[in-house]
Structures are given as C-alpha cells and as structure tokens.
C-alpha cells in the first residue's frame, strides 16, 4: 500500500505494461473458457475519492469489497479488463500451505511469529470461503498435500509444523499419477473457480454497494495526491486522506 501525503493509493500486484505484452500472451487460460467477465465504462472527466485502488485483479477486487463493507469511499480503476493480468492464470487453491514455507519461517522468525503467519492465512482462508459460499464459483473443501521425491525436506517441514503446533499429517501416498516419497497433508483447505468468484465479487461491489469501477488508459502517473492519465489530461483522480486503521 502506498500512502501519499494527502491521499491513499493502493497498488495491486501487476505492472501496467503486463496488460498488453504479458496479458495478450496468456489467452489460453483454462479459467477464461468458462466465464464472461463483466465490463465497466471508461472514466470520463475528473473524479474525487478517499481511496483509489489501482488494478482490478483478485487482490484489488477483494480490497474494494472489504473497504466498501467498512463504509470507505473508494474507486477501483483498471487499464484493461478486470482479472486480465496475473489473476487470469492463477491457481484454484485456497490454502494456508504454501510449499515448504514453515521451516524457513521458523528458522528466521521463531515459533510465535510463524504461528501468527499460519493463523493469518487460516483466517483469510475461512473468510474467502465464507464469501465464496454465496456465489456460483465451484467452491469445494479439499485436503491440501505437499509432496516431494525425497523425504528429508518433508521431514524438516513436518518437524517445523509440529514445533509450531500447526495441525498437519504425514502420509505415504497421495492420488497422483507418479510415485512420491510421501506428503504432508493439511485438512479442510479449498479450491474454487477464481474468475467465476472474481466476476461475482465485481458485480456485487458495483451493484450492491455502488463502488465506482472504471477502465482507464494503459499508463497512469501519480503526483502527490493526484493520479493522472497522460493520454487524456482532463481525466484526473483526486485522492483525499482517510484513516484505514481498524479495518485489518
């Protein structure tokens, strides 16, 4: 999050250049074949808002949803279509297990901070699933497995999980079409269709709470408390300061 001297700007995930070069090279996403993402009007004229969210990927949409629930006046702008950058090719998993991360965290930050990381991810998982349950986005609760071709790294990760007190289990077999030396399982994780979910979030925000979602030219420039589109000088978005304390 980038805080201006007299405004709040939130920059999400992806570079603006990615919407053309990288975005156009990712047209074969399996997710885009099953969903039609909503389109939004281009911004005409100036706009004033307390919080400007730059980027309409998953992170930007979820932030807009949370802020509007808290009564914050915010606007989301996107250079192309929503979810046409990194989100278009994201995975379907919703988990608190992200590779062999816990052994690394334990070594660097200690048990208490590592457990806080897991608790934050579990809270995010449950919050996201609660939100997804009200949408047609193929949400399913599933166990998550971390597998490897050698046991040494898995044993190290499992030892870290046990030290921190994170519920996990070691299994000898997983339903994969190739052999593994074992896996670490996390119960009651989830998967969904990310673009169906994002489409539902975008429509809910736009219709139910009337957040402003606009398409904007490719490149923008931030100057103090203003965000300017150089392709059209009469389109200026003014950001005014608002406290976000207590929202997270």
mmCIF file of C-alpha atoms in Angstrom:
data_model
loop_
_atom_site.group_PDB
_atom_site.id
_atom_site.type_symbol
_atom_site.label_atom_id
_atom_site.label_comp_id
_atom_site.label_asym_id
_atom_site.label_seq_id
_atom_site.Cartn_x
_atom_site.Cartn_y
_atom_site.Cartn_z
ATOM 1 C CA UNK A 1 0.000 0.000 0.000
ATOM 2 C CA UNK A 2 1.379 3.420 -0.968
ATOM 3 C CA UNK A 3 0.255 6.287 1.234
ATOM 4 C CA UNK A 4 0.504 9.747 -0.262
ATOM 5 C CA UNK A 5 0.988 12.832 1.873
ATOM 6 C CA UNK A 6 -2.663 13.721 1.483
ATOM 7 C CA UNK A 7 -4.196 10.653 -0.040
ATOM 8 C CA UNK A 8 -4.347 6.854 -0.070
ATOM 9 C CA UNK A 9 -3.328 4.849 -3.106
ATOM 10 C CA UNK A 10 -3.290 1.092 -3.215
ATOM 11 C CA UNK A 11 -1.218 -0.518 -5.962
ATOM 12 C CA UNK A 12 -2.160 -4.099 -6.690
ATOM 13 C CA UNK A 13 0.007 -6.931 -7.950
ATOM 14 C CA UNK A 14 0.755 -6.271 -11.573
ATOM 15 C CA UNK A 15 2.615 -3.802 -13.757
ATOM 16 C CA UNK A 16 0.528 -1.817 -16.187
ATOM 17 C CA UNK A 17 2.629 -2.968 -19.124
ATOM 18 C CA UNK A 18 1.588 -6.539 -18.360
ATOM 19 C CA UNK A 19 -1.897 -5.831 -19.643
ATOM 20 C CA UNK A 20 -0.690 -5.850 -23.217
ATOM 21 C CA UNK A 21 2.534 -7.818 -23.568
ATOM 22 C CA UNK A 22 2.093 -10.413 -20.838
ATOM 23 C CA UNK A 23 -1.700 -10.320 -20.802
ATOM 24 C CA UNK A 24 -2.046 -10.992 -24.508
ATOM 25 C CA UNK A 25 0.325 -13.944 -24.259
ATOM 26 C CA UNK A 26 -1.913 -15.633 -21.693
ATOM 27 C CA UNK A 27 -5.087 -16.012 -23.766
ATOM 28 C CA UNK A 28 -5.188 -19.776 -23.238
ATOM 29 C CA UNK A 29 -6.164 -19.642 -19.577
ATOM 30 C CA UNK A 30 -8.430 -22.534 -18.640
ATOM 31 C CA UNK A 31 -10.497 -20.176 -16.491
ATOM 32 C CA UNK A 32 -11.494 -17.760 -19.264
ATOM 33 C CA UNK A 33 -13.196 -20.541 -21.237
ATOM 34 C CA UNK A 34 -15.969 -20.876 -18.662
ATOM 35 C CA UNK A 35 -16.808 -17.338 -17.621
ATOM 36 C CA UNK A 36 -17.539 -13.961 -19.184
ATOM 37 C CA UNK A 37 -16.053 -11.239 -17.022
ATOM 38 C CA UNK A 38 -18.091 -8.047 -16.661
ATOM 39 C CA UNK A 39 -17.029 -4.878 -18.440
ATOM 40 C CA UNK A 40 -17.138 -1.389 -16.973
ATOM 41 C CA UNK A 41 -17.288 2.080 -18.536
ATOM 42 C CA UNK A 42 -14.227 4.214 -19.163
ATOM 43 C CA UNK A 43 -13.760 7.147 -16.845
ATOM 44 C CA UNK A 44 -14.924 10.426 -18.337
ATOM 45 C CA UNK A 45 -13.838 13.613 -16.594
ATOM 46 C CA UNK A 46 -12.442 14.073 -13.092
ATOM 47 C CA UNK A 47 -13.212 12.004 -10.036
ATOM 48 C CA UNK A 48 -12.670 12.528 -6.304
ATOM 49 C CA UNK A 49 -12.332 9.586 -3.951
ATOM 50 C CA UNK A 50 -10.931 8.840 -0.489
ATOM 51 C CA UNK A 51 -9.101 5.691 -1.622
ATOM 52 C CA UNK A 52 -8.030 4.841 -5.159
ATOM 53 C CA UNK A 53 -7.306 1.166 -5.892
ATOM 54 C CA UNK A 54 -5.141 0.738 -8.981
ATOM 55 C CA UNK A 55 -5.570 -2.709 -10.533
ATOM 56 C CA UNK A 56 -8.632 -4.910 -10.908
ATOM 57 C CA UNK A 57 -7.149 -8.315 -10.173
ATOM 58 C CA UNK A 58 -8.202 -10.584 -7.333
ATOM 59 C CA UNK A 59 -6.359 -8.525 -4.710
ATOM 60 C CA UNK A 60 -7.825 -5.235 -5.921
ATOM 61 C CA UNK A 61 -11.380 -6.573 -6.040
ATOM 62 C CA UNK A 62 -11.164 -8.116 -2.580
ATOM 63 C CA UNK A 63 -9.739 -4.902 -1.150
ATOM 64 C CA UNK A 64 -12.544 -2.888 -2.737
ATOM 65 C CA UNK A 65 -15.100 -5.291 -1.291
ATOM 66 C CA UNK A 66 -13.621 -5.015 2.208
ATOM 67 C CA UNK A 67 -13.324 -1.238 2.141
ATOM 68 C CA UNK A 68 -16.883 -0.725 0.945
ATOM 69 C CA UNK A 69 -18.182 -3.001 3.699
ATOM 70 C CA UNK A 70 -16.410 -0.718 6.161
ATOM 71 C CA UNK A 71 -18.027 2.353 4.612
ATOM 72 C CA UNK A 72 -14.888 3.723 2.934
ATOM 73 C CA UNK A 73 -15.405 5.832 -0.198
ATOM 74 C CA UNK A 74 -13.189 4.100 -2.770
ATOM 75 C CA UNK A 75 -12.751 3.759 -6.504
ATOM 76 C CA UNK A 76 -11.115 0.933 -8.461
ATOM 77 C CA UNK A 77 -9.509 1.591 -11.837
ATOM 78 C CA UNK A 78 -8.192 -0.962 -14.309
ATOM 79 C CA UNK A 79 -6.267 -0.388 -17.539
ATOM 80 C CA UNK A 80 -7.863 -3.269 -19.437
ATOM 81 C CA UNK A 81 -10.481 -5.754 -18.212
ATOM 82 C CA UNK A 82 -10.652 -6.935 -14.636
ATOM 83 C CA UNK A 83 -8.576 -10.058 -13.941
ATOM 84 C CA UNK A 84 -6.771 -9.947 -17.282
ATOM 85 C CA UNK A 85 -3.281 -9.977 -15.773
ATOM 86 C CA UNK A 86 -1.859 -12.386 -13.208
ATOM 87 C CA UNK A 87 -5.286 -13.397 -11.864
ATOM 88 C CA UNK A 88 -6.329 -14.795 -15.230
ATOM 89 C CA UNK A 89 -3.772 -17.582 -14.845
ATOM 90 C CA UNK A 90 -3.871 -18.088 -11.113
ATOM 91 C CA UNK A 91 -4.299 -21.441 -9.394
ATOM 92 C CA UNK A 92 -7.607 -22.596 -7.966
ATOM 93 C CA UNK A 93 -6.296 -23.382 -4.482
ATOM 94 C CA UNK A 94 -7.209 -21.609 -1.259
ATOM 95 C CA UNK A 95 -4.757 -22.861 1.345
ATOM 96 C CA UNK A 96 -2.610 -21.960 4.323
ATOM 97 C CA UNK A 97 0.046 -24.326 2.983
ATOM 98 C CA UNK A 98 2.465 -22.701 0.530
ATOM 99 C CA UNK A 99 5.296 -25.073 -0.209
ATOM 100 C CA UNK A 100 7.968 -25.699 2.423
ATOM 101 C CA UNK A 101 7.498 -22.274 3.972
ATOM 102 C CA UNK A 102 7.097 -23.102 7.641
ATOM 103 C CA UNK A 103 10.602 -24.493 8.208
ATOM 104 C CA UNK A 104 12.033 -21.313 6.685
ATOM 105 C CA UNK A 105 9.783 -19.067 8.772
ATOM 106 C CA UNK A 106 10.589 -20.946 11.962
ATOM 107 C CA UNK A 107 14.324 -20.598 11.385
ATOM 108 C CA UNK A 108 14.103 -16.885 10.622
ATOM 109 C CA UNK A 109 11.336 -15.616 12.897
ATOM 110 C CA UNK A 110 10.752 -18.201 15.625
ATOM 111 C CA UNK A 111 7.714 -20.236 16.633
ATOM 112 C CA UNK A 112 5.414 -17.408 17.759
ATOM 113 C CA UNK A 113 5.712 -15.353 14.566
ATOM 114 C CA UNK A 114 5.454 -18.472 12.408
ATOM 115 C CA UNK A 115 2.221 -19.473 14.111
ATOM 116 C CA UNK A 116 0.872 -15.945 13.579
ATOM 117 C CA UNK A 117 1.573 -16.363 9.865
ATOM 118 C CA UNK A 118 -0.387 -19.635 9.787
ATOM 119 C CA UNK A 119 -3.261 -18.164 11.814
ATOM 120 C CA UNK A 120 -3.495 -15.170 9.458
ATOM 121 C CA UNK A 121 -3.595 -17.479 6.446
ATOM 122 C CA UNK A 122 -6.226 -19.692 8.063
ATOM 123 C CA UNK A 123 -8.353 -16.632 8.832
ATOM 124 C CA UNK A 124 -8.010 -15.489 5.234
ATOM 125 C CA UNK A 125 -8.957 -18.961 4.005
ATOM 126 C CA UNK A 126 -12.110 -19.077 6.119
ATOM 127 C CA UNK A 127 -13.090 -15.511 5.193
ATOM 128 C CA UNK A 128 -12.629 -16.205 1.484
ATOM 129 C CA UNK A 129 -14.613 -19.444 1.677
ATOM 130 C CA UNK A 130 -17.405 -17.712 3.562
ATOM 131 C CA UNK A 131 -17.569 -15.097 0.831
ATOM 132 C CA UNK A 132 -17.417 -17.710 -1.937
ATOM 133 C CA UNK A 133 -20.195 -19.846 -0.455
ATOM 134 C CA UNK A 134 -22.753 -17.306 -1.611
ATOM 135 C CA UNK A 135 -21.536 -17.389 -5.220
ATOM 136 C CA UNK A 136 -21.624 -19.777 -8.150
ATOM 137 C CA UNK A 137 -17.857 -20.344 -8.233
ATOM 138 C CA UNK A 138 -17.451 -24.142 -7.826
ATOM 139 C CA UNK A 139 -16.185 -23.891 -4.257
ATOM 140 C CA UNK A 140 -15.118 -27.256 -2.788
ATOM 141 C CA UNK A 141 -13.484 -28.102 0.510
ATOM 142 C CA UNK A 142 -10.414 -30.283 -0.126
ATOM 143 C CA UNK A 143 -7.341 -31.513 1.694
ATOM 144 C CA UNK A 144 -4.075 -29.974 0.520
ATOM 145 C CA UNK A 145 -0.878 -32.016 0.092
ATOM 146 C CA UNK A 146 2.753 -31.016 -0.156
ATOM 147 C CA UNK A 147 4.725 -33.817 -1.805
ATOM 148 C CA UNK A 148 8.364 -34.409 -2.649
ATOM 149 C CA UNK A 149 10.581 -37.029 -4.239
ATOM 150 C CA UNK A 150 12.792 -37.192 -1.153
ATOM 151 C CA UNK A 151 11.769 -37.481 2.478
ATOM 152 C CA UNK A 152 14.452 -35.272 4.056
ATOM 153 C CA UNK A 153 12.854 -31.959 3.138
ATOM 154 C CA UNK A 154 9.397 -33.178 4.068
ATOM 155 C CA UNK A 155 10.651 -34.383 7.443
ATOM 156 C CA UNK A 156 12.193 -30.963 8.092
ATOM 157 C CA UNK A 157 8.944 -29.215 7.197
ATOM 158 C CA UNK A 158 6.867 -31.640 9.270
ATOM 159 C CA UNK A 159 9.142 -31.090 12.268
ATOM 160 C CA UNK A 160 8.655 -27.332 11.949
ATOM 161 C CA UNK A 161 4.872 -27.728 11.806
ATOM 162 C CA UNK A 162 4.914 -29.868 14.941
ATOM 163 C CA UNK A 163 7.152 -27.387 16.763
ATOM 164 C CA UNK A 164 4.792 -24.528 15.979
ATOM 165 C CA UNK A 165 1.676 -26.576 16.755
ATOM 166 C CA UNK A 166 0.139 -26.436 13.284
ATOM 167 C CA UNK A 167 -2.227 -29.358 12.584
ATOM 168 C CA UNK A 168 -0.800 -31.422 9.728
ATOM 169 C CA UNK A 169 -0.148 -35.081 8.995
ATOM 170 C CA UNK A 170 2.406 -37.122 7.086
ATOM 171 C CA UNK A 171 1.028 -39.595 4.549
ATOM 172 C CA UNK A 172 2.796 -42.225 2.475
ATOM 173 C CA UNK A 173 0.592 -41.989 -0.607
ATOM 174 C CA UNK A 174 -1.343 -39.327 -2.492
ATOM 175 C CA UNK A 175 -3.602 -39.706 -5.568
ATOM 176 C CA UNK A 176 -1.005 -38.734 -8.180
ATOM 177 C CA UNK A 177 -0.054 -40.498 -11.431
ATOM 178 C CA UNK A 178 3.608 -40.736 -10.377
ATOM 179 C CA UNK A 179 5.420 -42.060 -7.295
ATOM 180 C CA UNK A 180 6.354 -39.809 -4.365
ATOM 181 C CA UNK A 181 8.213 -40.460 -1.140
ATOM 182 C CA UNK A 182 5.355 -39.117 0.934
ATOM 183 C CA UNK A 183 3.423 -35.919 1.514
ATOM 184 C CA UNK A 184 2.296 -33.508 4.229
ATOM 185 C CA UNK A 185 -1.463 -33.038 4.385
ATOM 186 C CA UNK A 186 -3.439 -30.011 5.567
ATOM 187 C CA UNK A 187 -7.116 -30.788 6.189
ATOM 188 C CA UNK A 188 -10.140 -28.726 5.175
ATOM 189 C CA UNK A 189 -8.499 -26.428 2.648
ATOM 190 C CA UNK A 190 -10.389 -25.399 -0.503
ATOM 191 C CA UNK A 191 -10.476 -24.827 -4.239
ATOM 192 C CA UNK A 192 -12.726 -22.751 -6.500
ATOM 193 C CA UNK A 193 -13.049 -21.208 -9.962
ATOM 194 C CA UNK A 194 -11.122 -17.954 -9.477
ATOM 195 C CA UNK A 195 -12.661 -15.992 -12.341
ATOM 196 C CA UNK A 196 -16.229 -17.000 -11.508
ATOM 197 C CA UNK A 197 -15.517 -15.790 -7.982
ATOM 198 C CA UNK A 198 -13.897 -12.555 -9.194
ATOM 199 C CA UNK A 199 -16.815 -11.888 -11.530
ATOM 200 C CA UNK A 200 -19.245 -12.357 -8.662
ATOM 201 C CA UNK A 201 -17.263 -10.008 -6.428
ATOM 202 C CA UNK A 202 -17.056 -7.339 -9.136
ATOM 203 C CA UNK A 203 -20.790 -7.457 -9.842
ATOM 204 C CA UNK A 204 -21.667 -7.432 -6.140
ATOM 205 C CA UNK A 205 -19.463 -4.416 -5.492
ATOM 206 C CA UNK A 206 -20.739 -2.484 -8.491
ATOM 207 C CA UNK A 207 -24.433 -3.186 -7.958
ATOM 208 C CA UNK A 208 -24.947 -3.656 -4.228
ATOM 209 C CA UNK A 209 -22.649 -1.052 -2.750
ATOM 210 C CA UNK A 210 -22.150 1.161 -5.798
ATOM 211 C CA UNK A 211 -18.374 1.377 -5.768
ATOM 212 C CA UNK A 212 -17.008 3.077 -8.869
ATOM 213 C CA UNK A 213 -15.146 0.672 -11.178
ATOM 214 C CA UNK A 214 -13.657 2.244 -14.274
ATOM 215 C CA UNK A 215 -11.427 1.327 -17.180
ATOM 216 C CA UNK A 216 -8.560 3.761 -17.710
ATOM 217 C CA UNK A 217 -5.822 4.198 -20.368
ATOM 218 C CA UNK A 218 -2.761 1.999 -20.079
ATOM 219 C CA UNK A 219 -0.305 4.237 -18.236
ATOM 220 C CA UNK A 220 -1.019 6.480 -15.262
ATOM 221 C CA UNK A 221 1.165 8.818 -13.225
ATOM 222 C CA UNK A 222 0.896 9.521 -9.516
ATOM 223 C CA UNK A 223 1.802 13.033 -8.380
ATOM 224 C CA UNK A 224 1.301 13.761 -4.669
ATOM 225 C CA UNK A 225 -2.460 13.387 -4.131
ATOM 226 C CA UNK A 226 -3.415 13.106 -7.812
ATOM 227 C CA UNK A 227 -3.354 10.243 -10.298
ATOM 228 C CA UNK A 228 -3.215 11.444 -13.896
ATOM 229 C CA UNK A 229 -3.751 9.626 -17.175
ATOM 230 C CA UNK A 230 -1.306 11.176 -19.662
ATOM 231 C CA UNK A 231 -3.379 10.075 -22.640
ATOM 232 C CA UNK A 232 -6.153 12.399 -21.580
ATOM 233 C CA UNK A 233 -5.217 15.369 -19.426
ATOM 234 C CA UNK A 234 -8.800 16.134 -18.400
ATOM 235 C CA UNK A 235 -9.090 12.833 -16.524
ATOM 236 C CA UNK A 236 -7.665 13.483 -13.055
ATOM 237 C CA UNK A 237 -8.437 11.445 -9.986
ATOM 238 C CA UNK A 238 -8.016 13.225 -6.667
ATOM 239 C CA UNK A 239 -7.302 11.104 -3.573
ATOM 240 C CA UNK A 240 -8.102 12.522 -0.157
ATOM 241 C CA UNK A 241 -6.756 11.187 3.109
ATOM 242 C CA UNK A 242 -8.832 8.801 5.171
ATOM 243 C CA UNK A 243 -7.768 6.702 8.120
ATOM 244 C CA UNK A 244 -7.844 2.958 7.459
ATOM 245 C CA UNK A 245 -6.904 1.964 11.000
ATOM 246 C CA UNK A 246 -9.012 -0.813 12.465
ATOM 247 C CA UNK A 247 -10.013 -2.322 9.120
ATOM 248 C CA UNK A 248 -7.479 -5.135 9.288
#
